[in-house]
Amino acid sequence: MPTPQDVLEHTFGYSHFRGEQQAIIDAVCRGDDALVIMPTGGGKSLCYQIPALIRKGVGIVISPLIALMQDQVSALEEQGVQAAFLNSTLSFGAAIEIEAALAAGKLDLLYIAPERLLQQRTLDLLQQSKLALFAIDEAHCVSQWGHDFRKDYLGLSVLAELFPDIPRIALTATADFRNQQEIIARLSLENGKHFFCGFDRPNIQYRIQQKNKPKQQLLHFLKHEQFGNSGIVYCLSRKKVEDIAAWLNDQGYSALPFHAGMSAAEKKRNQDIFLREDNTIIVATIAFGMGIDKPDVRFVAHMDMPKSIEAYYQETGRAGRDGAPAVALMFYGIEDVVKLKQMTQNSEASAEFIRIEQQRLNALLGLCELTSCRRQVLLRYFDNDLPQPCGNCDNCLDPPKTWDATVAAQMALSCVFRTGQRFGAGHIIDVLRGADTEKIRQWRHNDISTYAIGADISVQQWRTVMRQLIAGGYLQVDSDGYGVLSLTETSRPLLRGEASLYCREDVARAAPAKRRVIDEIDESDRPLWQALRALRKQIADEHSVPPYVIFHDATLKEMLVVKPTSKVQMLSISGVGDKKFEKYGHAFLDIFLDYAYV
Ligand code: ADP
Ligand code: ZN
């Protein structure tokens, strides 16, 4: 009988288990039940795939994401695993064939949608089959308190009743304490082993930049760091989605829009292209993303601020599911802050709800203005502690300079007060800088004591100060649509000099010129990289699968570093298993052999 390590190496082509994988796999192989909470990209699939291959019988994988089953099964087939799926997308004939394969004991893994599993016919069939395990993927769907509740998941309590001797492993990336208790109760995992692997996504590099010609900032990022990569660009409005998508196309990128105002057919078309091609940028509102599980999204860019840290974490979490380096880049500005504040204030919801929404927004603003490790603050927000700064966020890689903005803040607050708490940030900055505008003359603001007292501070710096004041609750934005600012209780200590304010000094640093990028492809390797990707795409098309099913980006990048010229070297690459080598290892080797002799 093969060991987990053998299967890891030969079938999946990996050399080491990650994190808790080994312990989880050992437990399930022994026949224990398990609850696994592991972040996206952490490697949950192997936790049930390997035990299913080692234990006798077929592993049943229950997942609500039927759109993904075809690709998951194709990926396993490429690795030489006997896999199939049963869901409503199959024709009657195809389903009968798979049921026959199941009955004949020919399958290693069978993916089933929950509603299909619960049909009496399927349950009968399973009772007559030899089963290795049940894996309940996206297990948080059993939780009525969770955000993804699926009624069919409640029915899964039959598994413990009908199949008491078959181990159950429940997996999810998102479950707070209450959700976990519900999963344990519903799926009868009280006696199982519990594995909690945190929420961190170490391969995602978090960066947040002040808006300063955001289109150019995006272009610079794409050109210098994301050459030919897939990514998602989020915008707040449909109009902006259309605009940015068209503009990116003009700049020579293949970008597609996605928002709720498009027809279902158009959306599906764009989504399919995004999933199948390896160089498409999707420009979208937050309507995009649910159930999207493309593993090789290399970046998520936010052209506007999301509305909370929860939303930010979920949206950025769509990057780097394959575990390879990915970037989450957000641009934010004072307009966003004002707009979002107004959106929450204007909503019809209860005062309590609005207050909570405001707190959420403030937490996100705090993250934006932060000068220390972003990941530590993000994780702490979800009650996870990261003892050391991460080394993989903008603030860690390139610590920002700060300046003591207390006096400037006092000037701004007093200017807001002296102008009667009736104006927005733009006018306040004009007054502080001593501008000569129509509005200033009209209101005689050139006569007040704060006129021109901040002339030596740049507009950019003033914007930072104003943003910080709003973020910190020193100024509040009224809901009238004009962004009128007024003082709050919190402003007092700052005005009296009992509190101080430090601001980021990131004015001239908008372009990430000296940013270290972990996996940037050397200029000289680009032709080779293109050749590898072209070959991957060609094979993927021949097999009718998305490119990542052939090899993940991480595997191609490792090839680029190793430049293998023999079978042994090729098999040492992470992600190259025996079957894949047999099928197309030589074609990739040929690229390197050609390259070695020119
Ligand atoms: P999850 O389901 O937790 O989001 P996956 O199971 O899809 O994550 O795994 C994410 C990626 O990491 C996949 O590309 C997978 O092949 C890879 N992976 C998983 N375990 C390992 C490992 N031990 N070594 C190398 N790569 C791994
Ligand atoms: Zn950090």
XYZ file of C-alpha atoms and ligand atoms in Angstrom:
626
model
C 0.000 0.000 0.000
C 1.443 3.430 -0.904
C 2.161 5.923 1.867
C 0.746 9.472 1.787
C 4.234 10.666 0.881
C 4.375 8.312 -2.127
C 1.040 9.570 -3.409
C 2.074 13.175 -2.824
C 5.213 12.724 -4.898
C 4.115 10.435 -7.684
C 0.522 11.414 -8.279
C 0.620 15.111 -7.406
C 4.284 15.811 -8.048
C 4.912 17.638 -4.764
C 7.765 16.908 -2.397
C 6.537 18.200 0.985
C 3.286 18.423 2.818
C 2.226 21.910 3.750
C 1.293 22.953 7.265
C -1.121 20.492 8.825
C -1.791 18.441 5.700
C 0.160 15.428 6.899
C -1.580 15.294 10.280
C -5.000 15.666 8.669
C -4.292 12.991 6.074
C -2.981 10.584 8.723
C -6.116 11.086 10.812
C -8.482 10.462 7.906
C -6.465 7.477 6.660
C -6.848 5.968 10.145
C -10.608 6.420 9.828
C -11.064 9.438 12.109
C -13.547 12.188 11.362
C -12.087 15.675 10.945
C -13.019 19.330 10.772
C -10.482 21.354 8.794
C -10.439 25.139 8.723
C -7.763 26.174 6.299
C -7.452 29.357 4.263
C -8.083 29.388 0.535
C -5.063 28.126 -1.332
C -3.866 26.319 1.789
C -4.238 22.919 0.154
C -7.493 21.475 1.420
C -8.077 19.192 -1.568
C -5.110 16.936 -0.881
C -6.437 16.408 2.641
C -9.218 14.222 1.257
C -7.818 13.259 -2.140
C -4.817 11.439 -0.717
C -6.803 9.452 1.904
C -9.329 8.581 -0.814
C -6.515 7.128 -2.910
C -5.029 5.241 0.023
C -8.156 3.853 1.668
C -10.163 1.138 -0.054
C -13.210 2.282 -1.994
C -14.277 5.565 -3.486
C -14.007 8.977 -1.822
C -17.256 10.945 -2.064
C -16.738 14.697 -2.270
C -19.772 16.862 -1.583
C -19.575 20.373 -2.953
C -22.161 23.020 -3.814
C -19.983 24.503 -6.550
C -21.143 22.442 -9.474
C -19.613 24.816 -12.002
C -16.188 23.783 -10.745
C -16.653 20.028 -10.729
C -15.774 19.512 -14.357
C -12.426 21.263 -13.947
C -11.656 19.529 -10.652
C -12.320 16.176 -12.248
C -10.286 17.054 -15.357
C -7.370 18.075 -13.148
C -7.471 14.725 -11.344
C -7.736 12.822 -14.607
C -4.626 14.582 -15.895
C -2.887 13.208 -12.815
C -4.068 9.695 -13.563
C -6.777 9.562 -10.881
C -10.106 7.882 -11.689
C -12.489 10.700 -10.951
C -16.025 11.648 -11.965
C -18.874 13.912 -10.926
C -22.623 13.631 -10.544
C -24.719 16.771 -10.790
C -27.587 18.286 -12.705
C -25.407 19.332 -15.655
C -24.957 15.715 -16.753
C -27.215 14.057 -19.283
C -29.224 11.076 -18.079
C -27.049 8.713 -20.083
C -23.797 10.139 -18.737
C -25.088 9.907 -15.168
C -26.051 6.253 -15.642
C -22.552 5.508 -16.887
C -20.986 7.082 -13.840
C -23.322 5.239 -11.530
C -22.271 2.015 -13.206
C -18.590 2.873 -12.727
C -19.303 3.578 -9.066
C -21.126 0.281 -8.591
C -18.277 -1.559 -10.308
C -15.755 -0.007 -7.904
C -13.890 1.730 -10.720
C -13.696 5.202 -9.186
C -11.203 6.739 -6.790
C -13.122 9.972 -6.294
C -16.680 11.019 -7.018
C -17.837 14.651 -6.698
C -21.539 15.025 -5.927
C -23.786 18.040 -5.494
C -25.639 17.831 -2.150
C -29.113 17.724 -3.691
C -28.032 14.792 -5.845
C -26.509 12.949 -2.916
C -29.717 13.219 -0.917
C -31.829 11.524 -3.574
C -32.888 8.094 -2.369
C -31.515 6.514 -5.524
C -28.029 7.912 -4.853
C -28.098 6.962 -1.179
C -29.082 3.389 -2.118
C -26.285 3.247 -4.629
C -23.757 4.474 -2.081
C -24.935 1.924 0.451
C -24.127 -0.808 -2.015
C -20.685 0.612 -2.810
C -17.383 0.401 -1.003
C -16.690 3.898 0.344
C -13.364 5.358 1.453
C -14.643 8.594 2.980
C -17.019 11.530 2.724
C -15.437 14.941 2.205
C -17.824 17.824 2.817
C -16.292 20.795 1.048
C -17.445 24.371 1.747
C -18.757 22.988 5.029
C -19.739 26.454 6.253
C -22.784 26.082 3.967
C -24.491 24.018 6.725
C -24.495 27.060 8.956
C -27.728 28.997 9.000
C -25.839 31.940 10.443
C -23.236 31.908 7.742
C -23.258 33.922 4.554
C -23.597 30.949 2.224
C -26.289 28.816 3.772
C -27.544 25.979 1.548
C -30.666 24.184 2.560
C -29.481 20.892 1.104
C -26.491 20.964 3.406
C -28.800 20.466 6.388
C -29.725 17.085 4.956
C -26.121 15.960 5.247
C -26.763 14.819 8.804
C -27.902 11.552 7.161
C -24.275 10.718 6.457
C -23.555 9.963 10.105
C -26.801 8.011 10.426
C -26.552 5.892 7.300
C -22.785 5.478 7.114
C -21.514 5.539 10.698
C -18.286 3.746 9.841
C -17.197 5.924 6.936
C -14.978 8.836 8.024
C -16.307 12.334 7.394
C -13.962 15.227 6.760
C -15.525 18.684 6.663
C -13.495 21.517 5.140
C -13.946 25.256 4.885
C -11.935 28.466 4.676
C -14.377 30.619 6.554
C -16.000 29.665 9.808
C -16.089 31.640 12.998
C -16.605 29.902 16.328
C -20.368 29.747 15.993
C -20.200 28.335 12.453
C -17.722 25.726 13.629
C -20.051 24.578 16.395
C -22.852 24.263 13.886
C -20.754 22.255 11.463
C -19.693 19.918 14.256
C -23.271 19.425 15.416
C -24.836 18.966 11.955
C -22.230 16.566 10.685
C -21.684 14.778 14.038
C -17.990 15.557 14.235
C -17.870 15.684 18.030
C -15.434 12.793 18.210
C -13.357 13.886 15.257
C -10.089 15.762 15.151
C -10.255 19.523 14.690
C -7.644 21.382 12.725
C -7.595 25.157 12.727
C -5.018 26.557 10.337
C -5.751 30.295 10.578
C -6.889 32.737 7.910
C -3.633 34.096 6.642
C -2.946 34.108 2.909
C 0.828 34.486 3.020
C 1.249 34.471 -0.756
C -0.871 37.594 -1.208
C 1.107 40.808 -1.050
C -1.081 43.617 0.291
C -0.481 47.113 -0.996
C -2.559 50.212 -0.550
C -1.718 53.424 -2.353
C -3.058 56.885 -2.321
C -4.869 57.777 -5.555
C -2.820 60.031 -7.730
C -3.704 59.517 -11.409
C -5.072 56.053 -10.642
C -5.204 54.896 -14.271
C -1.518 55.598 -14.659
C -0.812 53.867 -11.374
C -2.667 50.799 -12.611
C -0.904 50.879 -15.943
C 2.494 51.122 -14.293
C 1.672 48.138 -12.123
C 0.443 46.032 -15.045
C 3.345 46.935 -17.263
C 6.105 46.406 -14.768
C 4.818 43.580 -12.671
C 1.905 41.739 -14.196
C 2.963 41.258 -17.748
C 0.461 38.911 -19.444
C -1.152 37.801 -16.173
C -4.785 37.231 -15.255
C -6.313 39.572 -12.762
C -9.417 41.296 -11.485
C -9.865 45.069 -11.379
C -12.716 46.145 -9.108
C -14.526 49.466 -9.580
C -17.407 50.944 -7.654
C -19.694 51.839 -10.573
C -20.811 50.236 -13.821
C -19.799 53.279 -15.773
C -16.298 53.149 -14.435
C -16.104 49.427 -15.224
C -16.935 50.145 -18.865
C -14.528 53.041 -18.965
C -11.537 51.232 -17.461
C -12.128 48.106 -19.554
C -12.209 50.116 -22.779
C -9.157 52.065 -21.761
C -7.157 48.935 -20.904
C -8.004 47.528 -24.311
C -6.681 50.697 -25.897
C -3.510 50.197 -23.931
C -3.097 46.755 -25.479
C -4.426 44.566 -22.663
C -7.170 42.054 -23.121
C -9.714 43.330 -20.637
C -13.394 42.435 -20.321
C -16.137 44.204 -18.363
C -18.466 42.480 -15.912
C -21.330 44.125 -14.029
C -24.956 43.550 -13.125
C -26.185 45.778 -15.967
C -24.956 43.384 -18.653
C -27.068 40.590 -20.133
C -26.671 37.121 -18.676
C -25.200 35.884 -21.942
C -22.584 38.622 -22.081
C -21.585 38.035 -18.487
C -21.251 34.334 -19.028
C -19.192 34.855 -22.131
C -16.754 37.191 -20.397
C -16.511 34.993 -17.362
C -15.781 31.927 -19.491
C -13.028 33.711 -21.382
C -11.530 34.854 -18.109
C -11.566 31.304 -16.745
C -10.105 29.705 -19.848
C -7.446 32.170 -20.952
C -4.355 32.916 -18.966
C -3.885 36.582 -19.776
C -7.298 38.175 -19.344
C -8.155 41.024 -17.035
C -11.724 41.219 -15.855
C -12.881 44.711 -14.882
C -15.869 44.344 -12.590
C -18.137 45.662 -9.926
C -18.517 43.533 -6.826
C -21.185 41.609 -8.764
C -18.250 39.527 -9.936
C -16.612 36.859 -7.882
C -19.084 34.581 -6.164
C -18.197 31.017 -6.992
C -15.254 32.072 -9.141
C -12.483 29.699 -8.375
C -9.850 30.448 -10.956
C -6.677 29.468 -9.160
C -4.184 31.557 -11.127
C -5.541 35.062 -10.596
C -2.243 36.890 -10.079
C -3.627 40.211 -8.910
C -6.739 41.907 -7.603
C -6.720 45.683 -7.991
C -9.254 47.973 -6.345
C -9.688 51.240 -8.212
C -12.038 52.362 -5.428
C -12.201 51.515 -1.793
C -14.337 48.525 -0.842
C -16.833 49.149 1.934
C -15.356 47.114 4.749
C -12.399 44.973 5.725
C -14.620 41.910 5.300
C -15.366 42.891 1.702
C -11.707 43.739 1.084
C -10.523 40.399 2.441
C -13.066 38.463 0.433
C -12.348 40.296 -2.812
C -8.574 40.209 -2.472
C -8.878 36.557 -1.459
C -9.712 35.721 -5.065
C -6.042 36.237 -5.902
C -3.486 33.457 -5.672
C -5.657 30.472 -4.855
C -2.945 28.290 -6.306
C -0.632 29.385 -3.502
C 1.775 31.176 -5.868
C 2.677 34.839 -5.250
C -0.123 37.299 -5.975
C -0.703 40.999 -5.347
C -3.682 42.826 -3.858
C -3.399 46.484 -4.788
C -5.844 49.147 -3.668
C -5.995 52.803 -4.669
C -7.922 55.061 -2.408
C -8.557 58.734 -2.062
C -10.515 61.256 -0.128
C -13.392 61.114 -2.655
C -13.875 57.445 -1.808
C -13.987 58.145 1.864
C -16.594 60.834 1.442
C -18.665 58.775 -0.995
C -18.709 55.684 1.189
C -19.525 57.661 4.308
C -22.476 59.177 2.512
C -23.632 55.836 1.160
C -23.862 54.365 4.628
C -25.464 57.464 6.117
C -28.083 57.659 3.424
C -29.165 54.058 3.623
C -32.658 53.353 4.871
C -31.371 51.011 7.524
C -31.738 51.364 11.276
C -29.502 53.705 13.248
C -27.811 50.721 14.835
C -27.003 49.213 11.448
C -25.649 52.504 10.139
C -23.454 52.859 13.191
C -21.995 49.395 12.618
C -21.424 50.125 8.932
C -19.615 53.331 9.872
C -17.395 51.437 12.261
C -16.595 48.939 9.533
C -15.671 51.706 7.154
C -13.507 53.369 9.781
C -11.664 50.116 10.381
C -10.896 49.936 6.683
C -9.772 53.562 6.613
C -7.495 52.759 9.506
C -5.992 49.950 7.445
C -5.432 52.315 4.520
C -3.683 54.950 6.587
C -1.656 52.417 8.547
C 2.094 52.805 8.647
C 2.907 49.385 10.144
C 2.358 45.829 8.849
C -0.992 45.576 7.053
C -1.315 41.828 7.488
C -1.012 42.016 11.250
C -3.897 44.457 11.404
C -5.983 42.520 8.884
C -5.584 39.276 10.767
C -6.181 40.884 14.116
C -9.465 42.152 12.741
C -10.438 38.494 12.317
C -9.091 37.583 15.771
C -5.961 35.965 14.414
C -2.586 36.989 15.742
C 0.508 37.289 13.641
C 3.345 37.750 16.110
C 5.858 39.257 13.660
C 5.383 41.772 10.828
C 4.772 39.779 7.655
C 7.524 40.999 5.356
C 5.111 40.775 2.422
C 3.058 43.950 2.474
C 3.973 47.415 1.221
C 4.613 48.781 4.692
C 6.943 45.910 5.576
C 8.776 45.995 2.244
C 9.106 49.715 2.075
C 8.385 51.329 5.442
C 6.617 54.656 4.911
C 7.967 57.852 6.359
C 5.637 59.722 8.653
C 5.441 63.321 9.720
C 3.908 64.979 12.747
C 0.723 66.474 11.346
C -0.712 67.651 14.650
C -0.369 71.342 13.894
C -1.717 70.907 10.377
C -4.652 68.965 11.802
C -5.374 71.783 14.224
C -5.315 74.288 11.364
C -7.727 72.142 9.374
C -10.139 71.655 12.253
C -10.144 75.297 13.079
C -10.658 76.199 9.420
C -13.683 73.891 9.301
C -15.003 75.631 12.379
C -14.324 79.174 11.170
C -15.978 78.586 7.827
C -19.123 77.531 9.656
C -18.983 73.725 9.188
C -20.713 74.099 5.837
C -18.045 73.051 3.303
C -16.324 69.996 1.911
C -12.646 69.077 2.018
C -11.790 70.721 -1.312
C -12.863 74.190 -0.200
C -11.237 73.835 3.214
C -7.945 72.976 1.532
C -8.308 75.966 -0.791
C -8.797 78.267 2.179
C -5.879 76.760 4.078
C -3.619 77.135 1.075
C -4.761 80.666 0.395
C -6.245 79.982 -3.027
C -8.051 82.643 -4.984
C -11.339 81.083 -6.001
C -14.785 82.376 -6.783
C -16.169 80.579 -3.754
C -13.569 82.058 -1.407
C -14.343 85.572 -2.604
C -18.069 84.956 -2.449
C -17.925 83.813 1.171
C -15.129 86.247 2.096
C -13.065 83.387 3.392
C -9.937 85.349 2.551
C -10.754 87.440 5.587
C -10.757 84.687 8.177
C -7.794 83.849 10.387
C -7.105 80.436 8.875
C -6.861 81.786 5.313
C -3.487 80.818 3.820
C -2.015 79.593 7.103
C -1.191 76.251 5.463
C 0.220 77.530 2.185
C 3.497 75.677 2.598
C 1.774 72.295 2.832
C 0.994 70.718 -0.538
C -2.504 69.854 -1.690
C -1.588 66.161 -1.580
C -0.438 66.455 2.006
C -3.562 68.334 2.937
C -5.632 65.582 1.396
C -3.824 63.047 3.523
C -4.475 65.117 6.624
C -8.160 65.489 5.788
C -8.491 61.789 5.077
C -6.869 60.909 8.360
C -9.115 63.322 10.204
C -12.178 61.696 8.675
C -10.796 58.203 9.185
C -10.037 58.933 12.805
C -13.497 60.360 13.445
C -12.180 63.900 14.101
C -14.325 65.171 11.268
C -17.647 63.822 10.191
C -19.094 63.874 6.712
C -22.697 64.974 6.462
C -25.132 62.975 4.405
C -26.344 65.857 2.257
C -24.423 64.788 -0.835
C -21.979 67.706 -0.774
C -19.486 66.141 1.602
C -19.894 68.889 4.201
C -17.514 68.448 7.100
C -18.166 69.204 10.735
C -16.336 68.750 14.011
C -17.011 65.935 16.446
C -16.449 65.331 20.149
C -13.188 63.605 19.252
C -11.796 66.768 17.657
C -11.427 68.542 20.980
C -8.348 66.841 22.428
C -6.585 67.300 19.099
C -7.502 70.999 18.949
C -6.302 71.482 22.507
C -3.018 69.751 21.741
C -3.772 66.825 24.045
C -3.533 64.341 21.186
C -1.303 64.177 18.161
C -1.659 62.954 14.601
C 0.975 61.329 12.418
C 0.489 61.062 8.674
C 2.048 58.980 5.965
C 4.400 60.935 3.831
C 3.582 59.125 0.616
C 3.087 62.003 -1.744
C 5.935 61.495 -4.130
C 5.869 57.770 -3.733
C 2.718 56.958 -5.603
C 4.529 54.939 -8.243
C 5.953 51.762 -6.766
C 9.283 52.250 -8.476
C 11.524 50.435 -6.058
C 9.011 47.824 -5.028
C 10.524 44.421 -4.666
C 8.424 41.843 -6.365
C 9.087 38.362 -5.212
C 8.521 36.470 -8.375
C 9.081 38.974 -11.091
C 10.156 37.304 -14.283
C 13.517 38.458 -15.539
C 13.421 40.400 -18.747
C 15.724 37.815 -20.316
C 13.397 34.954 -19.354
C 10.310 36.465 -20.885
C 10.556 34.723 -24.282
C 10.962 31.398 -22.493
C 8.053 32.199 -20.219
C 5.909 33.008 -23.226
C 6.949 29.777 -24.909
C 6.023 27.735 -21.820
C 2.672 29.423 -21.548
C 1.956 29.009 -25.245
C 2.686 25.298 -25.014
C 0.523 24.985 -21.929
C -2.336 26.744 -23.697
C -1.972 24.518 -26.758
C -2.095 21.334 -24.663
C -4.971 22.721 -22.599
C -6.968 23.382 -25.757
C -6.241 19.882 -27.047
C -7.537 18.447 -23.761
C -10.415 20.981 -23.521
C -9.388 22.148 -20.061
C -8.230 25.495 -18.661
C -4.449 25.985 -18.720
C -3.969 25.618 -14.949
C -5.255 22.058 -15.157
C -2.147 21.220 -17.200
C 0.350 23.024 -14.951
C -0.102 25.773 -12.405
C 1.774 29.066 -12.818
C 3.947 28.114 -9.850
C 5.068 24.996 -11.703
C 5.968 26.931 -14.860
C 7.820 29.508 -12.797
C 9.822 26.827 -11.065
C 10.693 25.414 -14.481
C 11.912 28.836 -15.470
C 14.281 28.862 -12.500
C 15.500 25.264 -12.759
C 15.559 25.105 -16.585
C 15.316 21.311 -16.525
C 17.024 19.373 -19.296
C 16.464 15.807 -18.056
C 13.583 13.650 -16.889
C 14.934 13.560 -13.335
C 15.162 17.332 -13.197
C 11.704 17.705 -14.658
C 10.199 15.318 -12.101
C 11.816 17.296 -9.298
C 9.689 20.324 -10.215
C 6.795 20.882 -7.844
C 3.572 19.964 -9.639
C 5.103 17.521 -12.144
C 3.875 14.033 -11.209
C 4.435 10.750 -13.012
C 1.342 10.902 -15.220
C 1.802 14.494 -16.290
C 5.407 13.830 -17.130
C 4.360 10.871 -19.241
C 1.699 12.887 -21.049
C 3.487 16.142 -21.796
C 6.698 16.374 -19.807
C 8.732 15.811 -22.961
C 7.120 18.641 -24.834
C 8.140 21.013 -22.038
C 11.597 19.473 -21.816
C 12.049 20.130 -25.525
C 11.579 23.833 -24.964
C 14.473 23.843 -22.508
C 16.626 21.609 -24.683
C 16.129 23.954 -27.637
C 16.873 26.868 -25.403
C 20.044 25.263 -24.025
C 21.510 24.871 -27.502
C 20.884 28.283 -28.965
P -7.828 25.126 -1.155
O -8.865 24.120 -1.570
O -7.450 25.011 0.277
O -8.161 26.523 -1.552
P -6.189 23.696 -2.991
O -6.402 22.356 -2.433
O -6.870 24.039 -4.253
O -6.510 24.809 -1.915
O -4.647 23.930 -3.127
C -4.116 25.157 -3.536
C -2.901 24.953 -4.388
O -1.808 24.481 -3.642
C -3.110 23.948 -5.495
O -2.459 24.445 -6.633
C -2.433 22.725 -4.983
O -2.040 21.884 -6.018
C -1.277 23.314 -4.232
N -0.783 22.453 -3.155
C -1.519 21.855 -2.210
N -0.736 21.150 -1.370
C 0.526 21.306 -1.807
C 1.808 20.833 -1.353
N 1.936 20.044 -0.302
N 2.900 21.224 -2.058
C 2.780 22.025 -3.142
N 1.610 22.506 -3.602
C 0.499 22.151 -2.951
Zn 3.523 43.276 6.580
